[in-house]
Coordinates of C-alpha atoms in Angstrom, one line a residue:
M1208 CA -18.9 65.4 -31.1
A1209 CA -17.2 68.7 -30.7
L1210 CA -17.0 69.1 -34.5
F1211 CA -20.7 68.4 -34.7
R1212 CA -21.5 71.1 -32.1
K1213 CA -19.3 73.6 -33.9
K1214 CA -21.1 72.9 -37.1
K1215 CA -24.4 73.2 -35.4
D1216 CA -23.6 76.6 -34.0
E1217 CA -22.5 77.8 -37.4
E1218 CA -25.6 76.7 -39.2
T1219 CA -28.5 79.2 -39.4
Y1220 CA -31.0 77.0 -41.3
E1221 CA -32.1 80.0 -43.3
G1222 CA -33.5 79.1 -46.7
V1223 CA -33.3 75.4 -45.9
H1224 CA -36.3 73.4 -47.0
V1225 CA -36.9 70.3 -44.9
Y1226 CA -38.6 67.6 -46.8
D1227 CA -40.8 65.1 -45.0
E1228 CA -39.2 62.3 -46.9
E1229 CA -35.8 63.0 -45.3
Y1230 CA -37.0 61.9 -41.9
D1231 CA -39.0 58.8 -41.7
E1232 CA -40.4 58.0 -38.3
E1233 CA -40.1 54.3 -39.1
E1234 CA -36.4 54.8 -39.8
Y1235 CA -35.9 56.1 -36.3
D1236 CA -38.1 54.2 -33.9
E1237 CA -36.8 54.6 -30.4
D1238 CA -38.6 51.5 -29.1
E1239 CA -37.1 49.4 -31.9
Y1240 CA -33.7 50.9 -31.4
D1241 CA -33.9 50.3 -27.7
D1242 CA -34.8 46.7 -28.5
E1243 CA -31.9 46.4 -30.9
E1244 CA -29.5 48.2 -28.6
Y1245 CA -29.0 45.4 -26.2
D1246 CA -30.5 42.0 -26.5
D1247 CA -30.6 40.4 -23.1
D1248 CA -31.0 37.0 -24.7
E1249 CA -27.4 37.2 -26.0
Y1250 CA -26.2 37.5 -22.5
D1251 CA -28.0 34.6 -20.8
D1252 CA -26.8 34.4 -17.2
E1253 CA -27.0 30.6 -17.4
E1254 CA -23.9 30.6 -19.7
Y1255 CA -21.8 31.9 -16.7
E1256 CA -23.1 29.5 -14.1
D1257 CA -20.5 26.9 -13.2
D1258 CA -21.4 23.3 -12.9
E1259 CA -20.4 21.2 -9.9
Y1260 CA -16.9 20.0 -10.7
E1261 CA -15.8 16.5 -9.9
D1262 CA -12.1 16.0 -8.8
D1263 CA -11.3 13.5 -11.5
E1264 CA -12.9 15.7 -14.3
Y1265 CA -11.4 19.1 -13.4
E1266 CA -9.2 19.4 -16.5
D1267 CA -12.1 18.9 -18.9
D1268 CA -14.3 21.4 -17.0
A1269 CA -11.5 24.0 -17.1
Q1270 CA -11.2 23.5 -20.9
E1271 CA -15.0 23.9 -21.2
E1272 CA -14.9 27.0 -19.1
L1273 CA -12.1 28.4 -21.3
L1274 CA -14.2 27.7 -24.4
A1275 CA -17.2 29.4 -22.8
L1276 CA -15.2 32.4 -22.0
E1277 CA -13.8 32.6 -25.6
N1278 CA -17.4 32.3 -26.9
T1279 CA -18.4 35.1 -24.6
V1280 CA -15.6 37.3 -25.8
S1281 CA -16.6 36.5 -29.4
Q1282 CA -20.2 37.4 -28.6
L1283 CA -19.1 40.7 -27.0
T1284 CA -17.0 41.4 -30.1
K1285 CA -19.9 40.8 -32.3
T1286 CA -22.1 43.0 -30.1
V1287 CA -19.5 45.8 -30.2
E1288 CA -19.4 45.5 -34.0
H1289 CA -23.2 45.5 -34.2
L1290 CA -23.3 48.6 -31.9
T1291 CA -20.6 50.2 -34.0
K1292 CA -22.7 49.7 -37.1
Q1293 CA -25.7 51.1 -35.3
L1294 CA -23.6 54.1 -34.1
E1295 CA -22.6 54.7 -37.7
N1296 CA -26.1 54.4 -38.9
K1297 CA -27.2 56.8 -36.2
Q1298 CA -24.4 59.2 -37.1
E1299 CA -25.7 59.1 -40.7
S1300 CA -29.2 59.7 -39.5
I1301 CA -28.0 62.6 -37.4
N1302 CA -26.2 64.1 -40.4
R1303 CA -29.4 63.7 -42.5
M1304 CA -31.5 65.2 -39.7
A1305 CA -29.1 68.0 -38.9
S1306 CA -31.6 70.5 -40.4
Q1307 CA -34.3 69.4 -37.9
A1308 CA -33.5 71.3 -34.8
T1309 CA -36.3 69.9 -32.8
Q1310 CA -34.9 66.4 -33.0
Q1311 CA -31.2 67.3 -32.5
E1312 CA -31.2 67.2 -28.7
S1313 CA -32.8 63.8 -28.5
I1314 CA -30.4 62.4 -31.2
I1315 CA -27.4 63.9 -29.3
Y1316 CA -28.6 62.3 -26.1
E1317 CA -29.1 58.9 -27.8
N1318 CA -25.7 59.3 -29.4
K1319 CA -24.2 59.9 -25.9
Q1320 CA -26.0 56.9 -24.6
L1321 CA -24.7 54.7 -27.4
Q1322 CA -21.2 56.1 -26.9
M1323 CA -21.4 55.3 -23.2
R1324 CA -22.8 51.8 -23.9
Y1325 CA -20.0 51.3 -26.5
N1326 CA -17.4 52.4 -23.9
E1327 CA -18.9 50.1 -21.3
L1328 CA -18.8 47.2 -23.8
Q1329 CA -15.3 48.0 -24.7
Q1330 CA -14.3 47.9 -21.0
Q1331 CA -16.2 44.6 -20.6
L1332 CA -14.4 43.2 -23.6
K1333 CA -11.0 44.3 -22.2
E1334 CA -11.9 42.8 -18.8
A1335 CA -13.0 39.6 -20.4
E1336 CA -9.7 39.4 -22.4
R1337 CA -7.7 40.0 -19.2
Q1338 CA -9.7 37.3 -17.4
Q1339 CA -9.2 35.0 -20.4
E1340 CA -5.4 35.6 -20.2
A1341 CA -5.4 35.0 -16.4
L1342 CA -7.5 31.9 -16.9
K1343 CA -5.0 30.6 -19.5
T1344 CA -2.1 31.3 -17.1
N1345 CA -3.8 29.6 -14.2
Y1346 CA -4.9 26.7 -16.4
E1347 CA -1.3 26.2 -17.6
Q1348 CA 0.0 26.3 -14.0
E1349 CA -2.7 23.9 -12.8
I1350 CA -1.9 21.6 -15.7
E1351 CA 1.7 21.6 -14.7
Q1352 CA 0.8 20.9 -11.1
L1353 CA -1.6 18.0 -12.1
T1354 CA 1.2 16.6 -14.4
S1355 CA 3.7 16.7 -11.5
Q1356 CA 1.1 15.1 -9.2
E1357 CA 0.4 12.4 -11.8
D1358 CA 4.2 11.7 -11.9
E1359 CA 4.2 11.4 -8.1
L1360 CA 1.1 9.1 -8.3
I1361 CA 2.9 6.9 -10.9
E1362 CA 6.0 6.7 -8.6
V1363 CA 3.8 5.8 -5.6
E1364 CA 2.0 3.1 -7.7
E1365 CA 5.4 1.7 -8.8
E1366 CA 6.5 1.7 -5.1
L1367 CA 3.2 0.0 -4.3
E1368 CA 3.8 -2.6 -7.0
Q1369 CA 7.3 -3.2 -5.6
L1370 CA 6.0 -3.6 -2.1
R1371 CA 3.4 -6.1 -3.4
Q1372 CA 6.1 -8.1 -5.1
R1373 CA 8.2 -7.9 -2.0
E1374 CA 5.2 -9.1 0.0
D1375 CA 4.7 -12.0 -2.3
E1376 CA 8.4 -12.9 -2.1
L1377 CA 8.2 -12.7 1.7
L1378 CA 5.1 -14.8 1.7
K1379 CA 6.9 -17.4 -0.4
E1380 CA 9.9 -17.3 1.9
L1381 CA 7.5 -17.6 4.9
E1382 CA 5.9 -20.6 3.3
E1383 CA 9.4 -22.1 2.8
K1384 CA 10.3 -21.3 6.3
S1385 CA 7.1 -22.9 7.5
K1386 CA 8.0 -26.0 5.5
Q1387 CA 11.4 -26.0 7.1
V1388 CA 9.9 -25.6 10.5
Q1389 CA 7.5 -28.5 9.7
A1390 CA 10.5 -30.6 8.7
F1391 CA 12.3 -29.7 11.9
E1392 CA 9.2 -30.6 13.8
E1393 CA 9.2 -33.9 12.0
K1394 CA 12.8 -34.3 12.9
A1395 CA 12.0 -33.4 16.5
I1396 CA 9.3 -36.1 16.4
H1397 CA 11.8 -38.5 15.0
L1398 CA 14.2 -37.4 17.8
E1399 CA 11.5 -38.0 20.3
E1400 CA 11.0 -41.5 18.9
K1401 CA 14.8 -42.0 19.2
A1402 CA 14.5 -40.7 22.7
A1403 CA 11.8 -43.2 23.3
I1404 CA 14.1 -45.9 21.9
I1405 CA 16.9 -44.7 24.2
E1406 CA 14.4 -44.9 27.0
N1407 CA 13.7 -48.4 26.0
Y1408 CA 17.4 -49.0 26.0
K1409 CA 17.6 -47.6 29.5
L1410 CA 14.8 -49.8 30.6
K1411 CA 16.6 -52.8 29.0
E1412 CA 19.7 -51.6 30.8
V1413 CA 17.8 -51.6 34.0
E1414 CA 16.5 -55.0 33.2
S1415 CA 20.1 -56.1 32.4
M1416 CA 21.2 -54.7 35.7
R1417 CA 18.4 -56.7 37.4
R1418 CA 19.6 -59.8 35.5
I1419 CA 23.1 -59.1 36.5
T1420 CA 22.0 -58.6 40.1
S1421 CA 20.1 -61.9 39.9
L1422 CA 23.2 -63.5 38.4
E1423 CA 25.3 -62.1 41.2
N1424 CA 22.8 -63.5 43.6
E1425 CA 23.0 -66.9 41.8
N1426 CA 26.8 -66.6 42.0
Q1427 CA 26.6 -66.0 45.7
Q1428 CA 24.3 -68.9 46.0
L1429 CA 26.8 -71.0 44.0
N1430 CA 29.6 -69.8 46.2
M1431 CA 27.6 -70.7 49.2
R1432 CA 26.9 -74.1 47.7
L1433 CA 30.5 -74.4 46.9
Q1434 CA 31.5 -73.6 50.4
E1435 CA 28.9 -76.2 51.6
A1436 CA 30.4 -78.7 49.1
E1437 CA 33.9 -77.9 50.4
A1438 CA 32.7 -78.3 53.9
K1439 CA 31.1 -81.6 53.0
Y1440 CA 34.3 -82.5 51.2
R1441 CA 36.3 -81.9 54.3
D1442 CA 33.8 -83.8 56.3
L1443 CA 33.9 -86.7 53.9
E1444 CA 37.7 -86.4 53.8
R1445 CA 37.9 -86.7 57.5
S1446 CA 35.3 -89.4 57.7
R1447 CA 36.7 -91.5 54.9
V1448 CA 40.3 -91.4 55.5
E1449 CA 40.2 -95.0 56.3
Q1450 CA 38.2 -96.1 53.4
L1451 CA 39.4 -98.1 50.4
A1452 CA 40.9 -96.9 47.1
D1453 CA 37.5 -95.8 45.9
K1454 CA 37.9 -92.8 48.2
N1455 CA 40.7 -91.5 45.9
V1456 CA 38.3 -91.8 42.9
L1457 CA 35.6 -89.9 44.8
Q1458 CA 38.2 -87.2 45.6
R1459 CA 39.2 -86.8 42.0
D1460 CA 35.5 -86.5 41.1
L1461 CA 35.0 -83.9 43.7
E1462 CA 38.1 -82.0 42.5
R1463 CA 36.8 -82.1 38.9
E1464 CA 33.5 -80.8 40.1
L1465 CA 35.1 -78.0 42.0
T1466 CA 37.2 -77.1 38.9
K1467 CA 34.1 -76.9 36.8
V1468 CA 32.4 -74.7 39.4
E1469 CA 35.4 -72.4 39.4
Q1470 CA 35.4 -72.1 35.6
M1471 CA 31.6 -71.3 35.7
K1472 CA 32.2 -68.6 38.2
D1473 CA 35.0 -67.0 36.1
E1474 CA 32.9 -67.1 32.9
L1475 CA 29.8 -65.7 34.7
A1476 CA 31.9 -62.8 36.2
T1477 CA 33.4 -62.1 32.7
I1478 CA 29.9 -62.0 31.1
L1479 CA 28.6 -59.7 33.8
I1480 CA 31.4 -57.3 33.4
E1481 CA 31.1 -57.2 29.6
A1482 CA 27.3 -56.7 29.8
K1483 CA 27.6 -53.8 32.3
E1484 CA 30.2 -52.0 30.2
K1485 CA 28.3 -52.5 26.9
A1486 CA 25.0 -51.3 28.6
R1487 CA 26.8 -48.2 29.9
E1488 CA 28.4 -47.3 26.6
T1489 CA 25.2 -47.8 24.7
A1490 CA 23.2 -45.6 27.1
A1491 CA 25.8 -42.9 27.1
E1492 CA 26.1 -42.7 23.3
A1493 CA 22.3 -42.7 22.8
E1494 CA 21.8 -40.0 25.4
L1495 CA 24.6 -37.8 23.9
E1496 CA 23.2 -38.2 20.3
A1497 CA 19.7 -37.4 21.4
D1498 CA 20.8 -34.3 23.3
R1499 CA 22.9 -33.1 20.3
R1500 CA 20.0 -33.6 17.8
R1501 CA 17.5 -32.0 20.1
Q1502 CA 19.7 -29.0 20.6
M1503 CA 20.3 -28.6 16.9
A1504 CA 16.6 -28.8 16.1
E1505 CA 15.7 -26.2 18.8
N1506 CA 18.4 -23.8 17.6
E1507 CA 17.3 -24.1 13.9
A1508 CA 13.6 -23.7 14.8
H1509 CA 14.3 -20.6 16.9
K1510 CA 16.4 -19.1 14.1
I1511 CA 13.7 -19.6 11.5
I1512 CA 11.0 -18.2 13.7
S1513 CA 13.1 -15.1 14.5
E1514 CA 13.9 -14.5 10.8
A1515 CA 10.2 -14.9 9.9
S1516 CA 9.1 -12.5 12.7
M1517 CA 11.7 -9.8 11.5
E1518 CA 10.4 -10.1 7.9
V1519 CA 6.8 -9.8 9.0
M1520 CA 7.7 -6.7 11.0
K1521 CA 9.5 -5.1 8.1
I1522 CA 6.5 -5.8 5.8
R1523 CA 4.1 -4.2 8.3
Q1524 CA 6.3 -1.2 8.7
E1525 CA 6.6 -0.7 4.9
I1526 CA 2.8 -1.1 4.5
K1527 CA 2.2 1.5 7.3
Q1528 CA 4.6 4.0 5.6
Y1529 CA 2.9 3.5 2.3
Q1530 CA -0.5 4.1 3.8
E1531 CA 0.8 7.3 5.4
R1532 CA 2.1 8.5 2.0
L1533 CA -1.2 7.7 0.3
T1534 CA -3.1 9.6 3.0
A1535 CA -0.8 12.7 2.6
F1536 CA -1.1 12.6 -1.1
H1537 CA -4.9 12.3 -0.8
H1538 CA -5.0 15.4 1.4
E1539 CA -2.7 17.4 -1.0
S1540 CA -4.8 16.4 -4.0
K1541 CA -8.1 17.3 -2.2
G1542 CA -6.7 20.8 -1.2
L1543 CA -5.5 21.4 -4.8
F1544 CA -8.8 20.5 -6.3
E1545 CA -10.7 22.7 -3.9
Q1546 CA -8.3 25.6 -4.7
L1547 CA -9.0 25.0 -8.5
I1548 CA -12.7 25.1 -7.9
Q1549 CA -12.4 28.4 -6.0
H1550 CA -10.3 29.8 -8.9
S1551 CA -13.0 28.7 -11.4
K1552 CA -15.7 30.4 -9.3
V1553 CA -13.7 33.7 -9.3
L1554 CA -13.5 33.6 -13.1
N1555 CA -17.3 34.1 -13.5
L1556 CA -18.0 37.1 -15.8
P1557 CA -20.2 39.9 -14.3
D1558 CA -23.8 40.1 -15.5

């Protein structure tokens, strides 16, 4: 521009014939040039409006925004080239119309306007390139963060699968323990049946004791009868001292009868003693066996129930910890996606 002004000052335009053909009004139409200078359709504001991003589609939206920014940069570059060509054409027109002093001021003004517009577009292009570079950097960082979060999510899913497998195993163990408890309950029922049998034995023992008591009563009655027989014998012996030889026969009969009675008494006493001892031994053994089996069944049942309760508590604690981890991960992911949306809104180009 300085060179052009210097040349203008040096020219006198004397002896210069200006032809009408050198300047065609159609060649320099200000309205047409103003229309060509900047086409608003090429910079549609709708291209820079961001869509509502979903959390699970953020990566695709960021790529689309990057492509849109690259298209915008390409359009700006084409516009700059177009304006450069227009500037060159105007410069040629200015050189051709240098002899026309009346049009020089307007051409210089338009040239300045074009130069200012060109500089503005150059600045917009540089700003768009800087934003594109920043967007690429942020995009790479966000991709790394999303990759790390995906790895953490995979680890959490693996832990969840392990917990589910552990839960299935514990459920199987709990079913087995339940079966064992059921078996022990059946054993307890069997022991109760045995206890009932023992109770029957005790009742039989009581019945035996009653029979023994009745036998003892009968023995006492026999003893009383024996005493009466002895008394009668003594009476007969006193009254029949003077009888004949048949008295000796009667005496021998009575002695034989007394001997039989004594033998019966001895046998009855032996039977009573043996019956008492056998009943006591049977009752004691049955009671000890019932107590031992009942105690074993109760201990085993308490042990199984305690182990099952501990396993259930562990499962509930692990599930609670896993839920807390999922909640924390959900909050972290939500905050990250909101931050990414804010970054994407900041990257909008100026109108």
